[in-house]
XYZ file of C-alpha atoms in Angstrom:
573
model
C 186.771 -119.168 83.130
C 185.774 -117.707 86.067
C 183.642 -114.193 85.101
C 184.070 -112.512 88.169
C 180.276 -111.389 88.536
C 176.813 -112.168 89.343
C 173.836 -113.736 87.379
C 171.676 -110.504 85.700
C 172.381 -107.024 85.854
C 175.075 -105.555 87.832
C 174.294 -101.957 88.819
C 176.989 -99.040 87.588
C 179.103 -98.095 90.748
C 178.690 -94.189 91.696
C 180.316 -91.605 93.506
C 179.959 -92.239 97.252
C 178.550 -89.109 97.691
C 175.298 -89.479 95.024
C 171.732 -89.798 96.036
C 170.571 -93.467 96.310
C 166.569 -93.393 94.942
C 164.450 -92.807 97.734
C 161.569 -94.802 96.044
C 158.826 -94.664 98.439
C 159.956 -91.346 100.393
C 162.264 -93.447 102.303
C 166.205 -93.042 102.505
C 167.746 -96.282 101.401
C 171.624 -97.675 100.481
C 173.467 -95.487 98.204
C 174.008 -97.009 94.940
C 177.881 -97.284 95.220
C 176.986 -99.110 98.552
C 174.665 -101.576 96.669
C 177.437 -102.041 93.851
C 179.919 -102.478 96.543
C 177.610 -105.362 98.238
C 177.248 -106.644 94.658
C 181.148 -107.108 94.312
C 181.639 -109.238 97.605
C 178.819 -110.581 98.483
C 178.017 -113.019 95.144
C 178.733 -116.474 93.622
C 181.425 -118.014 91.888
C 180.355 -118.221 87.914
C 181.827 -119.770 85.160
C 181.376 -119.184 81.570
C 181.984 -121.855 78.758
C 180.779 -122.464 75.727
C 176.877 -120.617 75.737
C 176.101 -121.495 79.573
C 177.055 -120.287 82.759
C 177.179 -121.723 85.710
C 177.306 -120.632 89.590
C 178.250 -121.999 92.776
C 177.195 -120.403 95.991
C 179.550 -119.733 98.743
C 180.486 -122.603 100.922
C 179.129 -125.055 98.700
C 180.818 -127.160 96.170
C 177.845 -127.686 93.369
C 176.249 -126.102 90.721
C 173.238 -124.414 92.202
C 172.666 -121.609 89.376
C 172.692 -121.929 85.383
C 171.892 -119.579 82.527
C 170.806 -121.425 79.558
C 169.119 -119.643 76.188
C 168.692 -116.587 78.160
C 166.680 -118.573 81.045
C 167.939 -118.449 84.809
C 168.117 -122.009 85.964
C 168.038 -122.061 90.158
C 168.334 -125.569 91.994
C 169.984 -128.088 94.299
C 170.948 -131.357 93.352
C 172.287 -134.309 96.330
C 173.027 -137.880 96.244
C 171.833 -139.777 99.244
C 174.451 -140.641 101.427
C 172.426 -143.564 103.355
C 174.097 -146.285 102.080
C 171.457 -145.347 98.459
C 172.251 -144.782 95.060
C 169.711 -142.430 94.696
C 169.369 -138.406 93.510
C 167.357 -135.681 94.033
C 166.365 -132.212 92.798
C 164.873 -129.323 94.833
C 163.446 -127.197 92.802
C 162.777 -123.840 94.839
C 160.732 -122.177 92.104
C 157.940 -124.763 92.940
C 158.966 -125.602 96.431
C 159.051 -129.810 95.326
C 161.374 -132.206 95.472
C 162.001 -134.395 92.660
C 163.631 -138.336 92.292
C 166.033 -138.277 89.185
C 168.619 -139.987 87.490
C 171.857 -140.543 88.113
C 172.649 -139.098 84.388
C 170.202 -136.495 85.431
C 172.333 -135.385 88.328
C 175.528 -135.507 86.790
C 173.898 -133.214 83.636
C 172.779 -130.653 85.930
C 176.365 -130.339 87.612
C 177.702 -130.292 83.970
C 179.485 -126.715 82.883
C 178.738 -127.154 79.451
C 175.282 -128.552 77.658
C 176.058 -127.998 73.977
C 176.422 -131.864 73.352
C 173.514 -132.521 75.861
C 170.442 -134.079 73.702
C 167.113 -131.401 73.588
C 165.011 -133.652 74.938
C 166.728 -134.640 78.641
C 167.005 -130.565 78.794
C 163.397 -130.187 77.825
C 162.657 -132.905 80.193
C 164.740 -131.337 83.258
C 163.083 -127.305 82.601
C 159.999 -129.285 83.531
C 160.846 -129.822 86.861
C 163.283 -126.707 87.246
C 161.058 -124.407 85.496
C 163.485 -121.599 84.657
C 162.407 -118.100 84.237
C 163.722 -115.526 82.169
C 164.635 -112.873 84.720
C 167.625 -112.551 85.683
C 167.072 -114.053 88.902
C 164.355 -114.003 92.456
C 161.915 -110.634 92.336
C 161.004 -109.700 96.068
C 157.999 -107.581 96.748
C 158.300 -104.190 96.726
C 157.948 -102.278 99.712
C 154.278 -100.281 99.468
C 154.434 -96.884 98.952
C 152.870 -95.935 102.424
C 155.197 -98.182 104.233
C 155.153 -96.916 107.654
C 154.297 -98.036 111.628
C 151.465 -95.846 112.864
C 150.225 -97.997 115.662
C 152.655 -100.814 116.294
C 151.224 -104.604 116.987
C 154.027 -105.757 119.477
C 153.891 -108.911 119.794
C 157.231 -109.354 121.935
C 158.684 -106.672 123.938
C 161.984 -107.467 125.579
C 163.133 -105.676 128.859
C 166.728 -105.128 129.857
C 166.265 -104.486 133.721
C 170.134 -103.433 133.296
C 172.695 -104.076 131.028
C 175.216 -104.986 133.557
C 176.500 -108.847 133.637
C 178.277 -110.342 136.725
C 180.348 -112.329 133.586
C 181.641 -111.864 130.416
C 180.772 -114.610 127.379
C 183.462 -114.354 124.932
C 180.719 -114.394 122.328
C 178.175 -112.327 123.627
C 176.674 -109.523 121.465
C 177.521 -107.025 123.803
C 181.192 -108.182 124.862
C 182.813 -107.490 121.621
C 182.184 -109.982 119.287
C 179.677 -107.865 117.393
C 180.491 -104.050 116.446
C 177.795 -101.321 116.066
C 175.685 -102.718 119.484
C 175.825 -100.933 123.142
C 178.766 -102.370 125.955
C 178.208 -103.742 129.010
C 177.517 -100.948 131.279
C 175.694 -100.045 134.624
C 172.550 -98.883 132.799
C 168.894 -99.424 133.080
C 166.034 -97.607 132.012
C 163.574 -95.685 134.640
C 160.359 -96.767 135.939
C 158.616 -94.200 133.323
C 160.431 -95.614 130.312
C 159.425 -99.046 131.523
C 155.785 -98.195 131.870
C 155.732 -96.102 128.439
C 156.892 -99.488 126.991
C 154.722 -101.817 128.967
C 151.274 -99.829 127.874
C 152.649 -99.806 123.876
C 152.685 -103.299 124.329
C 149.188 -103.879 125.954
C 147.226 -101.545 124.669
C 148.260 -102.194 120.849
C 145.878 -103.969 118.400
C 142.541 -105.103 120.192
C 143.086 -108.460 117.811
C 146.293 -109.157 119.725
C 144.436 -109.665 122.506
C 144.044 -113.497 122.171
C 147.287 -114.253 120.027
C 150.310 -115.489 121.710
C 152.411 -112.757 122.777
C 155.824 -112.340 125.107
C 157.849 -110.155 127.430
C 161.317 -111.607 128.033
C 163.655 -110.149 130.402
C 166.881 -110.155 129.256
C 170.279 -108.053 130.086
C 172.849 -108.137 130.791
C 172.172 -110.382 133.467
C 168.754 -109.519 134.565
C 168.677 -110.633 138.442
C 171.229 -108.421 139.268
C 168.196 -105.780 138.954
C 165.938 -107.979 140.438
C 163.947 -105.129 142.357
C 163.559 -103.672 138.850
C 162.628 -106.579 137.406
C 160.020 -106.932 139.754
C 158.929 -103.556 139.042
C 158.050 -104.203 135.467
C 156.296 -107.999 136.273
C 153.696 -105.723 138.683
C 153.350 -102.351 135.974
C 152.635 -105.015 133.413
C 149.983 -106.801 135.918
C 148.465 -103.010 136.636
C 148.445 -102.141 133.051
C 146.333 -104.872 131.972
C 143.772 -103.854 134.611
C 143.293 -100.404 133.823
C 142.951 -101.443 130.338
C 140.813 -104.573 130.964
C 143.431 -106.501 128.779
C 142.810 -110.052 128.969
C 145.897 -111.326 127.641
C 145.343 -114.992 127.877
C 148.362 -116.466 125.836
C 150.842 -113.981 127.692
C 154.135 -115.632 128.317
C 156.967 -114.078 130.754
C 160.714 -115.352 130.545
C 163.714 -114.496 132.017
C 166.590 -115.304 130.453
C 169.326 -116.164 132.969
C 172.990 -117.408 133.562
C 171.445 -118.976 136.764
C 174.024 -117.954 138.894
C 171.838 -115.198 141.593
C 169.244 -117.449 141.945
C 168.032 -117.571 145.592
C 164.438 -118.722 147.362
C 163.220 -114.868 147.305
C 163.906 -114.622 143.668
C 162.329 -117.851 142.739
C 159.060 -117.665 145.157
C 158.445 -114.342 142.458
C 158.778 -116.479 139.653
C 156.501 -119.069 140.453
C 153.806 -116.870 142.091
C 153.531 -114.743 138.844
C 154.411 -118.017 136.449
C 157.511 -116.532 134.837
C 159.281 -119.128 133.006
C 163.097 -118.996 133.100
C 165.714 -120.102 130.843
C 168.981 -120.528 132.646
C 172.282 -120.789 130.021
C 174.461 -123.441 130.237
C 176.735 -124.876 127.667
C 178.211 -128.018 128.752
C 181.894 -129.361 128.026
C 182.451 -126.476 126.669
C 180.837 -124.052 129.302
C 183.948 -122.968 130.793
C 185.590 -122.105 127.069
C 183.610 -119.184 126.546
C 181.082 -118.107 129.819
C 183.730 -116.928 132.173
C 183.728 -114.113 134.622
C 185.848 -110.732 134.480
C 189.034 -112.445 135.421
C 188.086 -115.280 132.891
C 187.713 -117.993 135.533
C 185.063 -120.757 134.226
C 181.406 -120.410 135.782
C 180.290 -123.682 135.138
C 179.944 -125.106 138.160
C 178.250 -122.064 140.467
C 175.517 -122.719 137.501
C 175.485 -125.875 137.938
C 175.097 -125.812 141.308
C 172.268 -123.124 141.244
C 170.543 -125.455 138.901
C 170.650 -128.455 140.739
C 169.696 -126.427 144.022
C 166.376 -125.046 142.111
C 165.432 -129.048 140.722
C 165.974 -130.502 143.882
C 163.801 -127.603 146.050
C 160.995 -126.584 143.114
C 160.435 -129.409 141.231
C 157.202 -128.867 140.039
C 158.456 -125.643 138.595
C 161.582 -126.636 137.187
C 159.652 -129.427 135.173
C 157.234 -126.757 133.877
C 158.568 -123.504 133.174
C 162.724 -123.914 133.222
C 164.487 -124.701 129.807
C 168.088 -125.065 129.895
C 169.648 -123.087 126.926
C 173.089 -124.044 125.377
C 175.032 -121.954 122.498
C 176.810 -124.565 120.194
C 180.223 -123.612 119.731
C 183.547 -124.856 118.421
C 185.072 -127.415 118.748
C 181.902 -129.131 119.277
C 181.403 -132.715 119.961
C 177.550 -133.664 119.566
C 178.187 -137.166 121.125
C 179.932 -135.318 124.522
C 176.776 -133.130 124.282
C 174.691 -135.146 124.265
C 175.864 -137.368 127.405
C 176.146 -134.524 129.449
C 172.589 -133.372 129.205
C 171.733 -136.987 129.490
C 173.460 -137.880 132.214
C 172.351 -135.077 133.989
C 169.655 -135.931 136.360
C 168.738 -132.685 136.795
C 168.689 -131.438 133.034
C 166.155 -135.147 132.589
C 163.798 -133.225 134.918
C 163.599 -129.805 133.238
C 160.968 -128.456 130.722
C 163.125 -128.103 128.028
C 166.614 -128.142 126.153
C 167.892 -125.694 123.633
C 170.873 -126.193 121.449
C 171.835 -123.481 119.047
C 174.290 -121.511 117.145
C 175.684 -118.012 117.219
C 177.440 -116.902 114.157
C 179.711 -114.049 114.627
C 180.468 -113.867 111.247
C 183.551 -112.950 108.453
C 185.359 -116.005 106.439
C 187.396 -116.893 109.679
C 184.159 -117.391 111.709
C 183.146 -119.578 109.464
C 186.214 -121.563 108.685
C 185.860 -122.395 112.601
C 182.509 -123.685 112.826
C 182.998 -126.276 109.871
C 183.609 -128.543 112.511
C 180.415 -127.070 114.231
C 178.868 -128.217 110.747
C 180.301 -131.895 110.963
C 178.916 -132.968 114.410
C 175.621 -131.160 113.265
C 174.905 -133.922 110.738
C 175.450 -136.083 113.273
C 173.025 -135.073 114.920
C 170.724 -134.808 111.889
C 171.597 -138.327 111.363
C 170.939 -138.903 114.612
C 167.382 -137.587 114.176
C 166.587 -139.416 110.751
C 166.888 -142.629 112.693
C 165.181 -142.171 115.271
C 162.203 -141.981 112.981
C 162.301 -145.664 112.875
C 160.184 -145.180 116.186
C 156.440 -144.346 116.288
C 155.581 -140.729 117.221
C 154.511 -141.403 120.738
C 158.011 -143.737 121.065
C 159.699 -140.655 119.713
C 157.843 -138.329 122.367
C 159.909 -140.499 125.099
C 162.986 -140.975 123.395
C 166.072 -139.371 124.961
C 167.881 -139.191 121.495
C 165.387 -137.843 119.350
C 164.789 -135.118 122.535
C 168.341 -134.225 122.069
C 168.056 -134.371 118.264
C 165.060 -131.723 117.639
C 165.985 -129.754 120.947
C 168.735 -128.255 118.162
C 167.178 -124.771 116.933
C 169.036 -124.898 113.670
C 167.171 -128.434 113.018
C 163.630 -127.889 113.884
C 163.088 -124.331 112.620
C 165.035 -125.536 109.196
C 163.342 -129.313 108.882
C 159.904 -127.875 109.260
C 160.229 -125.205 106.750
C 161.179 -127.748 104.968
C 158.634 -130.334 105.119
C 155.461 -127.582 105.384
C 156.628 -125.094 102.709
C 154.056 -124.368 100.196
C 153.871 -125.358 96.612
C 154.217 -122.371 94.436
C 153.345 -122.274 90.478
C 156.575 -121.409 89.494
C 158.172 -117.486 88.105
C 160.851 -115.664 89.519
C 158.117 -113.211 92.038
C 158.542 -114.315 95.499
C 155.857 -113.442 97.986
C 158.685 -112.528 101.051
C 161.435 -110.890 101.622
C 163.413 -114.193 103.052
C 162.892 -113.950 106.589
C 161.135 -110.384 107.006
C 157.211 -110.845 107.812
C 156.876 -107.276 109.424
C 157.963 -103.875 108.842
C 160.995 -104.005 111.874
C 159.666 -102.549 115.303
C 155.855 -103.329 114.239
C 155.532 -106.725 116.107
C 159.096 -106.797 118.281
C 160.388 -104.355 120.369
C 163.570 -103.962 122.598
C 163.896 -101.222 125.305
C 167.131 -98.982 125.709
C 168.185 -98.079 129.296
C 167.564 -94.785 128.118
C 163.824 -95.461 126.637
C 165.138 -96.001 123.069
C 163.248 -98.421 121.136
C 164.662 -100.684 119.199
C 164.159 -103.589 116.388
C 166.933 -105.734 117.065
C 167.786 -107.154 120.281
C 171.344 -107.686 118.802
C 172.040 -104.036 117.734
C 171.013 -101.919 120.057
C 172.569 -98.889 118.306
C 170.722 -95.637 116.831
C 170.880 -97.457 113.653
C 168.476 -99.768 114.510
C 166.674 -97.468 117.072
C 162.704 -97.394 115.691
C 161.565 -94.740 118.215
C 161.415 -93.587 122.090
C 158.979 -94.233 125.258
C 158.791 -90.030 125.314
C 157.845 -89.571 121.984
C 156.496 -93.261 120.667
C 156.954 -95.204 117.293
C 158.894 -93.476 114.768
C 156.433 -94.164 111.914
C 159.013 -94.412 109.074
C 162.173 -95.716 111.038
C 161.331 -99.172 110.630
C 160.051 -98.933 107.292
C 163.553 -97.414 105.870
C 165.585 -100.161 107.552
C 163.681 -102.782 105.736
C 164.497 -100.837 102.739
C 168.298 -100.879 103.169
C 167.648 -104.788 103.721
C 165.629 -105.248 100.451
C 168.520 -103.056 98.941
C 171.222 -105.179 100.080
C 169.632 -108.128 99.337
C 168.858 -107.238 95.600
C 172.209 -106.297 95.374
C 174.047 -109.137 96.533
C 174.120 -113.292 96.184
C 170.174 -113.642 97.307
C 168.606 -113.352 93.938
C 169.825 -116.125 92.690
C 169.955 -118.339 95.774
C 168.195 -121.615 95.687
C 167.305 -121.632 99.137
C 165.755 -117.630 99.301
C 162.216 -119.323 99.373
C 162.742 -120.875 102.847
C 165.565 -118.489 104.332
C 165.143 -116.937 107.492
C 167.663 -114.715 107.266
C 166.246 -111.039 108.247
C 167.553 -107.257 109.263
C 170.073 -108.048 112.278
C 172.123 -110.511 109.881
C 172.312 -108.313 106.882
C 171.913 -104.938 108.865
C 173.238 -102.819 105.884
C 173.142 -98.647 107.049
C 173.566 -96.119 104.710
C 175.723 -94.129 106.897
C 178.203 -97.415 106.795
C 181.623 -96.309 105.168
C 183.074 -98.630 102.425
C 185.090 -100.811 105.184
C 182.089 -101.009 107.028
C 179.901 -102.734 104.103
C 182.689 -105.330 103.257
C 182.446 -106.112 107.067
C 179.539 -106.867 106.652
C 179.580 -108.362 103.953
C 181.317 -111.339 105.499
C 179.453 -111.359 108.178
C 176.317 -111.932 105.833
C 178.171 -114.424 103.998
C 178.800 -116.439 107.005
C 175.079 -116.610 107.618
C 174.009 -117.642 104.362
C 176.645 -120.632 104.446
C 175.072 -121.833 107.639
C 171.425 -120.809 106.252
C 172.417 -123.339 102.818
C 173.996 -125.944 104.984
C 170.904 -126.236 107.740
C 168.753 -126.301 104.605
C 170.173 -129.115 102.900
C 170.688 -131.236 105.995
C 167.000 -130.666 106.561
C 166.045 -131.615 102.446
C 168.227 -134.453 103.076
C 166.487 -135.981 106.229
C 163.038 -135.099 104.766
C 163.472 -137.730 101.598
C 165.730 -140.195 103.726
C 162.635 -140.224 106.728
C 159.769 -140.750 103.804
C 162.278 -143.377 101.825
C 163.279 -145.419 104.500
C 160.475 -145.001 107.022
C 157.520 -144.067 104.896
C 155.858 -140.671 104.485
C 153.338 -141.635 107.706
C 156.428 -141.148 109.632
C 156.090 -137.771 109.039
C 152.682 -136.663 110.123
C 153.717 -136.057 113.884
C 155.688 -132.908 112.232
C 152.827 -132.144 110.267
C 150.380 -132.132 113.038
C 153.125 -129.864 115.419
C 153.179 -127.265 112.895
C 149.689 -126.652 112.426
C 149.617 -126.534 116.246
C 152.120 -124.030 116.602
C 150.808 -121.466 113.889
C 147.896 -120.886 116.629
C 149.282 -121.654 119.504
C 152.924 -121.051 120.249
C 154.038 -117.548 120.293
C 157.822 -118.441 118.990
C 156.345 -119.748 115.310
C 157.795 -118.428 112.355
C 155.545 -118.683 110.032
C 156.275 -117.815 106.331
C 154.565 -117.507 102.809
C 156.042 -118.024 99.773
């Protein structure tokens, strides 16, 4: 029967109005909030006989068992490569195991009473169950706070005006709790206030890799601002005698005000600009105010800037495409292909925005579909040598897909751990929020999260600087919700990059507001499992059918990007 609740210890629901523990002297989720969390946001468990069992939203296997008082958490697959073959992830170790089909089938079983000692005995070894009741994240310290913030990335919003309107944009509707579109940017002193937090932070930061991106809005429609904050930056580092050597500039773009004036300042202060373009399904979803398409005007700008600025366009312009439904990854892929222009520029992106709620993600199923395509797509073109892989069109297309590199290498370069239910992150949180990225309001807030620009998620103010605990308490609401809710027990929490913006739980959210987000959360997760076992999938298939050698090239790319590329994501488990 189906128990209706979650693996471990299910915290007693309160009166809305009590006082949630404040732990380190930080305001965090009420409890009825975290109880509420704990009623949606969990797994579907079964009870019969002595064991339970779990299965994770989305998914259709056993992922989570409870057996003589031990918490069993795993993922079990059958290759689907024309093999008979099985495997076992075992996240408490971080290793992947070849079993049995018997093996398989016992671990998917909902009742072990007539299962023999030893093939349990002999499967704990490579689960290695523990007897809480499911993941322990580190506790925040008690002096958790952001005196002297090491920003890493600062993004600028010259305005936050758009001359269109993406149906899916965070700012045109399809996300609550985040500013509008308005006529808004921030002044010169703001700007400056933000620019010197960011250079004159940590004198360690001086040689990591660090970022300003220039977002919006659309940010060329306040080009001379723009401007404005490229030359304050350049003046800042003077005064300061900041060397800044791996400093990276970006403007992210729909392309469509691009002109000779604007792009002579790009290339004379090497400002590398991503223009957004989506392909056969462009004209779905980037439209203007009266909902006409835009594809072709950025098209057309495109082409213009790879016929007359080659050399740049080869070296500092990506070409940036949100997946959406209904996607078709073969259509994709011989439009960029076919493109001569998009052969000739720096870089693709593919990736996926997740709205969120159960709808959302009953619509990008499909999405999920032609994504294994192109997973599939990228498993075989391992049958190629790394250097015949560096000039292969397909397996460009293949890992230009965000959700496929950034999910295959954690993957493949995840540490082993020694087993026991203590993990050493908080899934994707690194940094107390505002301590290494910061966004600026047009009216000099500060904020963690370039997707909620709300006071929520504000973390202080160019006037008055860092809010020292601001951050710190919306990483505790984040640790709250996610000991409340379906993480703890998740086999892929060791590898999940899921952070604040995608589970940003408030204690000043109302009851409707939690659910809300809730399924918005839950929607996340289901594309955070799915990514993950595509990736587990193609990392056994590529050693199996191409030998583990095949793999190095990834190897090698990782360990260059922890020190050299300021986008990494590094992570410790």
């Amino acid at each position: 029967m189906n128990t209706g609740t979650t693996v471990g210890t299910t915290p007693e629901r309160t009166a809305p109005d009590e006082e949630a523990p404040t732990g380190p002297g930080l305001r965090s989720l009420h409890p009825w909030q975290r109880q509420l969390i704990a009623e949606h946001d969990r797994p579907t468990l079964h009870t019969q006989a002595a064991a339970t069992t779990g299965i994770n939203a989305g998914e259709r296997d056993v992922t989570i068992r409870v057996h003589q008082e031990r918490t069993w958490i795993y993922k079990v697959w059958q290759g689907d490569r024309g093999q008979d073959t099985h495997h076992l992830y075992t996240p408490v170790t971080g290793r992947i195991h070849a079993i049995g089909r018997d093996e398989a089938e016992i671990l998917q079983a909902p009742d072990w009473s007539a299962t023999p000692d030893a093939t349990i005995s002999r499967l704990a070894s490579l689960v290695m169950p523990f007897e809480e009741p499911g993941w322990r994240f580190p506790d925040l310290p008690a002096d958790a706070r952001v005196d002297t913030p090491r920003v890493r990335v600062l993004m600028l919003n010259p305005t936050e005006q758009c001359n269109i309107r993406c149906t899916y944009c965070y700012y045109g509707g399809a996300y609550t709790d985040t500013r509008p579109h308005q006529t808004a940017s921030p002044r010169a002193d703001a700007v400056k206030a933000a620019i010197d937090l960011f250079v004159t932070g940590e004198e360690k930061l001086d040689s990591a890799p660090r970022a300003v991106y220039f977002f919006g809005g659309e940010p060329l429609l306040a080009f001379d601002e723009l401007k404005k904050a490229v030359l304050a930056l350049a003046e800042r580092k003077r005064e300061v005698g900041a060397r800044l050597d791996n400093l990276v500039l970006q403007v992210n773009s729909n392309g469509m005000l691009l002109t000779p004036k604007i792009v002579d300042f790009l290339v004379e202060h090497d400002i590398y600009l991503n223009i957004s373009i989506d392909g056969p399904n462009h004209d779905r979803y980037r439209v203007d105010r009266r909902g006409k398409g835009t594809h072709d005007r950025v098209r057309e700008r495109t082409d213009w800037l790879a016929e007359n600025r080659p050399e740049y366009f080869s070296s500092r312009v990506a070409l940036i495409c949100v997946l959406s439904a209904p996607l078709d990854a073969a259509a994709l892929y011989r439009y960029f292909s076919e493109w001569p222009a998009a052969q000739r520029a720096l870089a693709w992106d593919f990736d996926l925005i997740l709205p969120g709620g159960d709808q959302s993600y009953a619509d990008f199923e499909q999405i999920f579909g032609e994504q294994r395509r192109v997973w599939d797509l990228f498993v075989r073109s391992h049958r190629q040598t790394y250097a015949e892989r560096e000039q292969s069109g397909r397996y460009h297309f293949a890992f230009s897909h965000g959700f496929l590199h950034r999910s295959f290498h954690r993957v493949l370069n995840q540490p082993e751990r020694e087993g026991g239910a203590r993990l050493g992150h908080l899934l994707g949180m690194q940094l107390i929020p505002g301590n290494e990225y910061l966004v600026l309001g047009s009216d000099g807030t500060l904020y963690s999260s370039y997707e909620y620009q709300s006071p929520d998620f504000a973390v202080g103010h160019t006037d008055r600087g860092i809010d020292p605990l601001a951050g710190a308490e919306q990483l505790a609401m984040f640790r709250d919700s996610v000991e409340a809710g379906s993480c703890t027990t998740c086999w892929a929490a060791p590898l999940c990059t899921v952070t604040v913006p995608e589970a940003p739980f408030r204690r000043s959210d109302s009851a409707d507001a939690v659910r809300e987000k809730v399924l918005t959360k839950r929607a996340r997760c289901m594309s955070e499992r799915e990514n993950l076992t595509q990736a587990l999938r193609a990392r056994v298939d590529i050693a199996q059918e191409y030998g583990d050698a095949a793999l190095d090239g990834h190897r090698d790319d990782w360990s260059r990007q922890r020190t050299e590329v300021a986008r990494v994501d590094p992570f410790y488990a």
